CSV table of C-alpha atoms in Angstrom, one decimal:
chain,number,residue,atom,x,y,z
A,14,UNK,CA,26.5,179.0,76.7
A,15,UNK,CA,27.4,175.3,76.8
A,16,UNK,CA,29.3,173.1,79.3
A,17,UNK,CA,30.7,169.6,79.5
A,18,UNK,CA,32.1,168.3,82.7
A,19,UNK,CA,35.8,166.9,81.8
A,20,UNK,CA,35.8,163.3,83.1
A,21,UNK,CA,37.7,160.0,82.9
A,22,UNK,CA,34.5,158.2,84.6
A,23,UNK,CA,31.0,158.9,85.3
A,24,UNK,CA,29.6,159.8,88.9
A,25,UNK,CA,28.0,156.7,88.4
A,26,UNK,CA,27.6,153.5,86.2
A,27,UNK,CA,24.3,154.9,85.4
A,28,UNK,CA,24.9,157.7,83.9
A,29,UNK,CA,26.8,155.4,81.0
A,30,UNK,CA,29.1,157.7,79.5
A,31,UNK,CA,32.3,159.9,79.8
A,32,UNK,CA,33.5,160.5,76.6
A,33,UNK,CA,36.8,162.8,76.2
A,34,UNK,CA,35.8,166.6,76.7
A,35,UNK,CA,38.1,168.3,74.5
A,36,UNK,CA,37.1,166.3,71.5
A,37,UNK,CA,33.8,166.6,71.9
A,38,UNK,CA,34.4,170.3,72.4
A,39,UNK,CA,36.4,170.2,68.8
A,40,UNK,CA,33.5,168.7,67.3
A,41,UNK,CA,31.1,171.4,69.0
A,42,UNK,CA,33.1,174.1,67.9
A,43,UNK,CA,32.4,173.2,64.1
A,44,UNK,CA,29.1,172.1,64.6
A,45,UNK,CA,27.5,175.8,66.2
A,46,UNK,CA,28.6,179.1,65.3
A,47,UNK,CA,27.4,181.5,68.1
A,48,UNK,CA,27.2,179.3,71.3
A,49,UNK,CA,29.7,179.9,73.7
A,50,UNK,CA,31.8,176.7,75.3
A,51,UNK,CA,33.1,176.0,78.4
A,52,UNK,CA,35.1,173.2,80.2
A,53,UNK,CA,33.2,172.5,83.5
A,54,UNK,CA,35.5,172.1,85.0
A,55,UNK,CA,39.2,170.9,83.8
A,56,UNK,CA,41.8,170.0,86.3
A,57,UNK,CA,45.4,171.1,85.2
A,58,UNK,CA,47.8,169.2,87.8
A,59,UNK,CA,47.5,165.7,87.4
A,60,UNK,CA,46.1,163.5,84.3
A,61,UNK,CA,47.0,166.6,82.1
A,62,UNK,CA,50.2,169.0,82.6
A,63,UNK,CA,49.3,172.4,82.4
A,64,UNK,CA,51.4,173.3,79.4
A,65,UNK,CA,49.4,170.7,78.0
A,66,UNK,CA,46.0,172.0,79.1
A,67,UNK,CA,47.2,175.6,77.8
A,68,UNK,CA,47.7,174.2,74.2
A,69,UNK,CA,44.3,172.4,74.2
A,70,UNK,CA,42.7,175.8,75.5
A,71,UNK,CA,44.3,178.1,72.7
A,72,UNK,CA,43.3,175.7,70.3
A,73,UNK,CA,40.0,175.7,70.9
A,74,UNK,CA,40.2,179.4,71.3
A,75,UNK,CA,40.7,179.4,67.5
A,76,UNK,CA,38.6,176.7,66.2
A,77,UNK,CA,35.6,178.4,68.1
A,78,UNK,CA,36.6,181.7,66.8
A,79,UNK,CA,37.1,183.3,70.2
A,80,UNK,CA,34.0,181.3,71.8
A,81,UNK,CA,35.2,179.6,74.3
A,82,UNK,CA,36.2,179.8,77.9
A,83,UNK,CA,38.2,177.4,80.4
A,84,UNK,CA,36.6,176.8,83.0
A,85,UNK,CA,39.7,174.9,85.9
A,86,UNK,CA,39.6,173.4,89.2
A,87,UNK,CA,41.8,171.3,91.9
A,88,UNK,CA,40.1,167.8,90.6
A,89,UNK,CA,38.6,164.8,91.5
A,90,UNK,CA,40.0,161.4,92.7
A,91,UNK,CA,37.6,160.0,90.8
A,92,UNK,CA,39.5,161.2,87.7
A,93,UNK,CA,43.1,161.9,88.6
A,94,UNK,CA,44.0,158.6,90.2
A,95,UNK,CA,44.4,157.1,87.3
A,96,UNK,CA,48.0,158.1,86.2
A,97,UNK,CA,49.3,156.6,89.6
A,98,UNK,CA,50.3,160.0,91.3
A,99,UNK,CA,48.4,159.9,94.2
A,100,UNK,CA,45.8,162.0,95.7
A,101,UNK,CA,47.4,164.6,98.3
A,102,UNK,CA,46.0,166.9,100.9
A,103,UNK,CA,43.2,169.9,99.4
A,104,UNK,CA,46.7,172.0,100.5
A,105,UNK,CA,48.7,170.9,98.3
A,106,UNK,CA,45.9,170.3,95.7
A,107,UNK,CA,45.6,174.0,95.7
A,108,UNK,CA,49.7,174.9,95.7
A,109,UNK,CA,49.6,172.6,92.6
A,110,UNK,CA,46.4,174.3,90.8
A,111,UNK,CA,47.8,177.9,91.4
A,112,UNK,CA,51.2,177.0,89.9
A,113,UNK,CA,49.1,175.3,87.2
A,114,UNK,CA,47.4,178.5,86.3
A,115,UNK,CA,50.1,180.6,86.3
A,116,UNK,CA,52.1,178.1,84.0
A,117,UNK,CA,49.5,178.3,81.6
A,118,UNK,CA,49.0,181.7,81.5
A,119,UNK,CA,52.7,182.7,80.7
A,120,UNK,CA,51.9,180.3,77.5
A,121,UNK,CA,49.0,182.6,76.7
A,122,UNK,CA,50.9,185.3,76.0
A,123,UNK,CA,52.6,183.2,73.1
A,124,UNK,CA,56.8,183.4,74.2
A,125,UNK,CA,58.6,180.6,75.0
A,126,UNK,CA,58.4,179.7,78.8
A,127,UNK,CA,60.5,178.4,81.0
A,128,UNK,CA,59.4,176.9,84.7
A,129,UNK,CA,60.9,175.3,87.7
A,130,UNK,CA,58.3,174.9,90.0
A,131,UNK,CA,58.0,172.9,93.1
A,132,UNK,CA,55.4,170.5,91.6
A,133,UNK,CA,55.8,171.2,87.5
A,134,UNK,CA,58.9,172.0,85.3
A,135,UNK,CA,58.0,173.6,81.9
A,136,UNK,CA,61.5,173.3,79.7
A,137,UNK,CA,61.3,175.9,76.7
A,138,UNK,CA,57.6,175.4,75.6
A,139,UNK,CA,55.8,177.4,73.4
A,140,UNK,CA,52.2,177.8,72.0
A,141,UNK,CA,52.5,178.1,68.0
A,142,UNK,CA,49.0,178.8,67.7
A,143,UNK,CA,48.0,181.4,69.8
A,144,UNK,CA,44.5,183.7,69.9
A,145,UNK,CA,44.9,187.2,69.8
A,146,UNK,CA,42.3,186.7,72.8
A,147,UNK,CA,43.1,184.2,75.0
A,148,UNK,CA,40.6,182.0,76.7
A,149,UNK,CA,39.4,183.4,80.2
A,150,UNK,CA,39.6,181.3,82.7
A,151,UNK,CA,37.1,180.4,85.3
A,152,UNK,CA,37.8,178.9,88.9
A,153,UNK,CA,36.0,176.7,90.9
A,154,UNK,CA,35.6,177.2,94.0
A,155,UNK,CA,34.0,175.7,97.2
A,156,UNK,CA,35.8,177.4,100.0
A,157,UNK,CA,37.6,180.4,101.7
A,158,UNK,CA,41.5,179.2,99.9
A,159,UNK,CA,39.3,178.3,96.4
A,160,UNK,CA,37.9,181.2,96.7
A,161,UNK,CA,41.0,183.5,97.2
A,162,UNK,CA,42.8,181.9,94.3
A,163,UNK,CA,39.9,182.6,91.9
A,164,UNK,CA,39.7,186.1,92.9
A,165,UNK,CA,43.2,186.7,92.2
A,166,UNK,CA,44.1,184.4,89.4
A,167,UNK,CA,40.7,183.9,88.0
A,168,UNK,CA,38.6,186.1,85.0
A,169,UNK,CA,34.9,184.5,86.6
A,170,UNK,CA,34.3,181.9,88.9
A,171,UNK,CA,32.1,178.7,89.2
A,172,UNK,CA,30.1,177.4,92.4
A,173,UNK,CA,27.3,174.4,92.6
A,174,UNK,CA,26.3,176.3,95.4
A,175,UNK,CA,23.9,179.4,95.8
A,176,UNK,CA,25.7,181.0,98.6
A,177,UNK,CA,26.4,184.4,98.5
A,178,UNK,CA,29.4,183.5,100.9
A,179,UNK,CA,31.9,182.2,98.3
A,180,UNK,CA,30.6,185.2,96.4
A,181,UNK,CA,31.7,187.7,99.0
A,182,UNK,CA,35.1,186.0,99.5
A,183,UNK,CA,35.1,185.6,95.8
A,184,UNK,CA,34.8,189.8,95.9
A,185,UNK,CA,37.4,190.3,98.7
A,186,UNK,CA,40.3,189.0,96.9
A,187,UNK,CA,39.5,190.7,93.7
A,188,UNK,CA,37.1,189.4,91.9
A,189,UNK,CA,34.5,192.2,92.3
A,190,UNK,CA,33.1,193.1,88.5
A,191,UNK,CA,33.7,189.3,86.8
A,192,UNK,CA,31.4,186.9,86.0
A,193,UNK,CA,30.4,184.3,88.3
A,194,UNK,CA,29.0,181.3,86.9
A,195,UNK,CA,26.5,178.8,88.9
A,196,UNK,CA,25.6,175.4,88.0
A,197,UNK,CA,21.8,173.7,88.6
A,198,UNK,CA,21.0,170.2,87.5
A,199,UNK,CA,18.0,169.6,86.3
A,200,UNK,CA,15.7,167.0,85.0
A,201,UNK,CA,13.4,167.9,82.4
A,202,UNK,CA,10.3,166.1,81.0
A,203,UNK,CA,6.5,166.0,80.4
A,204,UNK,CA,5.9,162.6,83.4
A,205,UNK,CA,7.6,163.8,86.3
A,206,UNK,CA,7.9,160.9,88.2
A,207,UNK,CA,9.7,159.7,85.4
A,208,UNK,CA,12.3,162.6,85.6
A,209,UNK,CA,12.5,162.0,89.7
A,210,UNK,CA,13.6,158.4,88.6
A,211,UNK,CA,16.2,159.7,86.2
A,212,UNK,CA,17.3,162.0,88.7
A,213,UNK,CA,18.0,159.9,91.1
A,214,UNK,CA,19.9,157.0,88.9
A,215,UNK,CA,22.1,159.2,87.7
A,216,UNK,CA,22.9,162.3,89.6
A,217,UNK,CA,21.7,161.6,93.8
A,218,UNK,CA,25.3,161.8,94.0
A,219,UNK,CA,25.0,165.7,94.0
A,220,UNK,CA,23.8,166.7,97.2
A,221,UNK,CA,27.0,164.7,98.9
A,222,UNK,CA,29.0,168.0,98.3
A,223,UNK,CA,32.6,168.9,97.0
A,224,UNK,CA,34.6,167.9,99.4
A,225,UNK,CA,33.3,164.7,99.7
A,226,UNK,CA,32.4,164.2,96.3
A,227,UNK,CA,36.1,165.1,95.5
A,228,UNK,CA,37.7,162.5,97.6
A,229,UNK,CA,36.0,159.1,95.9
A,230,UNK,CA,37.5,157.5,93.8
A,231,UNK,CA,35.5,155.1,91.7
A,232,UNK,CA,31.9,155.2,90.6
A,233,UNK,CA,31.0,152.2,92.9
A,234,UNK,CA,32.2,154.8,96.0
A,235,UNK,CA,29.6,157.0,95.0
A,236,UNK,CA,27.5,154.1,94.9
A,237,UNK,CA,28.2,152.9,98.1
A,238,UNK,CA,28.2,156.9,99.5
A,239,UNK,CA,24.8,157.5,98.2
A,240,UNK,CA,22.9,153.9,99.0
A,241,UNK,CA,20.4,156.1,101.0
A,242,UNK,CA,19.3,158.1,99.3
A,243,UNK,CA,16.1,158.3,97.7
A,244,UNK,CA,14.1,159.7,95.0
A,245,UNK,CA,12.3,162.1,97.3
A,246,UNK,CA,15.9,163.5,99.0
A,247,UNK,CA,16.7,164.1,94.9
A,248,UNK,CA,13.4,165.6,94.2
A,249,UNK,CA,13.6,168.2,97.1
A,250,UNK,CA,17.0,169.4,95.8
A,251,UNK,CA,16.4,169.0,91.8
A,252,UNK,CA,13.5,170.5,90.0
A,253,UNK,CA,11.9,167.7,87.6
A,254,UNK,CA,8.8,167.4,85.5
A,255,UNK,CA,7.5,169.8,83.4
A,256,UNK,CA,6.4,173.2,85.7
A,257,UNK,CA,8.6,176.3,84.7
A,258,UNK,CA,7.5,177.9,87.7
A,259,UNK,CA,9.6,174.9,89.9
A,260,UNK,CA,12.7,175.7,87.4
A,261,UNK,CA,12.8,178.9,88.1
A,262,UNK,CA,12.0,178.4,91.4
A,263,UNK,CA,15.5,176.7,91.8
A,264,UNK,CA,17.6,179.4,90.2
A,265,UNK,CA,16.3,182.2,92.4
A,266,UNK,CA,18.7,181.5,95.1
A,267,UNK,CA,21.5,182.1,92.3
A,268,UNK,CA,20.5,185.0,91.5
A,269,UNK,CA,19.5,186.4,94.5
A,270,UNK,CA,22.8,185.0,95.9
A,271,UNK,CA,24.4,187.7,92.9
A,272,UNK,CA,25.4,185.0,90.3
A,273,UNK,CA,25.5,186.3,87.1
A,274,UNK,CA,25.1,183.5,84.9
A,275,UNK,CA,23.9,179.8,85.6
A,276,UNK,CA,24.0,176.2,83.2
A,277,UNK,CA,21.0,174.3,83.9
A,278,UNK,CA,22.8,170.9,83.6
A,279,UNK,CA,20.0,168.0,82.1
A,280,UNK,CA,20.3,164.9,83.4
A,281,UNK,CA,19.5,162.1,81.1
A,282,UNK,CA,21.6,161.9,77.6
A,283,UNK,CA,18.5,160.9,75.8
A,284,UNK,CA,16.6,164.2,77.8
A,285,UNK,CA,19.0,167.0,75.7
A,286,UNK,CA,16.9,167.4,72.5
A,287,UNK,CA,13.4,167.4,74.2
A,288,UNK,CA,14.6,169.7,77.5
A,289,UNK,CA,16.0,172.4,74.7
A,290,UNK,CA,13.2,172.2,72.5
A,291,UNK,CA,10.8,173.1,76.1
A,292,UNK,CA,13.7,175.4,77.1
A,293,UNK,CA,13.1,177.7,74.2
A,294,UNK,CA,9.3,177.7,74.0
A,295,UNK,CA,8.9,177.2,77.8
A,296,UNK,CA,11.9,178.1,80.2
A,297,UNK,CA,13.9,180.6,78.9
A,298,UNK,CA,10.9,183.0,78.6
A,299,UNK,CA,10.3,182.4,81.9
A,300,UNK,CA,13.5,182.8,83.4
A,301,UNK,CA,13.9,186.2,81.6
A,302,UNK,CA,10.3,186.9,82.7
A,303,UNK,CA,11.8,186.3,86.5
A,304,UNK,CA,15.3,188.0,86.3
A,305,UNK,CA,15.3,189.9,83.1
């Protein structure tokens, strides 16, 4: 399967690029035939209303030819602030992302829906173009509450993190038998000091966690919030170069942890052609090799 983050800015000026996801997802969903898509994640409760998100979703739904699945969580500041609404405590964050999710499931089922909600109001919409499967939908997740609202709301769930903790939680409020989804960057290629460089340019930001990460606001904060660290911190946490063996290495915890699936996120836009082209000769054998 295939992911794009949805993002007004990058992490980082470096990184060069944050194009809008959903287009690039239209244009993905003509150009492959098989692949599965995925947001990674969207947030429903501030730059888009979910009755909005719930259109873009079905849509997709049907131009992918049942394809693709939405992957939703609470946000960033360094995305949301930018339609003037403030960024409120993870609480209310997560009041506002379960009353998104329910909003835009009532659309899914294709009547017209009505809401009064303490932070969204929903006035007789309805989806004209609706799959006869709708999109599942995947929550991210990063603690106990997150967690909670996946297992009961969500169809799989998401983590950057190989703990079998959020798992278990995951499990406890009913998500016990869905997919759960992991996420590993990565930095592919044949020098690899050259992919420890790339890897730290762009994406040293990672180790900082969610909630920090989710609290900046601006790539220069993540600038500023990541000034110290250096190519050998990225390198201990990233696999880079060319050894399988380090790749798969990486992804053990995953599945040991009891994750199901994982994207292996390249970092580097001019990396994607080579790092697929090595991924199936190279990786993907291995990988299957290791976990079957």
């Amino acid at each position: 399967f295939s992911v794009t983050s949805d993002h007004y800015f990058p992490w980082l000026r470096s990184q060069g690029h944050s194009p809008y996801a959903w287009s690039v997802l239209g244009a993905a969903a003509q150009a492959t035939e098989r692949i599965p898509l995925m947001t990674y994640v969207t947030c429903p409760t501030f730059r888009y209303h979910p009755a909005v998100v719930a259109q873009k979703a079905a849509t997709l739904q049907l131009l992918s030819q049942g394809r693709f699945r939405l992957g939703l969580g609470s946000g960033e500041n360094l995305n949301e602030h930018i339609v003037g609404g403030g960024w409120p405590s993870v609480d209310v964050r997560h009041e506002m992302f379960e009353e998104a999710v329910q909003i835009i499931r009532a659309l899914f089922k294709g009547g017209h829906v009505n809401h009064r909600g303490t932070h969204f109001d929903v006035e007789s919409a309805r989806l004209w173009d609706v799959p006869d499967e709708p999109p599942p939908i995947g929550i991210a997740v990063s603690g106990e509450k997150s967690c909670e609202l996946a297992g009961r709301l969500g169809d799989l769930v998401i983590a950057t993190e190989p703990k079998a903790g959020l798992l278990e939680a995951f499990d406890r409020h009913g998500g016990t038998g869905k997919p759960r989804v992991g996420q590993l960057p990565v930095c592919y290629d044949t020098d690899r000091d050259t992919a420890i460089h790339r890897a730290h340019a762009q994406f040293r930001w990672f180790g900082s966690g969610w909630k920090v990460n989710s609290e900046l606001p601006h790539p220069d904060s993540f600038e500023a919030a990541t000034q110290f660290v250096t190519p050998d911190d990225v390198a201990e946490s990233i696999p880079c170069g060319d050894d399988p063996d380090a790749f798969v290495e990486a992804v053990r915890p995953y599945a040991e942890a009891g994750f199901t699936e994982i994207a292996l996120v390249q970092i580097g836009g001019d990396a994607q052609a080579p790092f697929l082209d090595w991924s199936e000769k190279t990786l993907l054998p291995a990988l299957r090799d290791a976990f079957g």
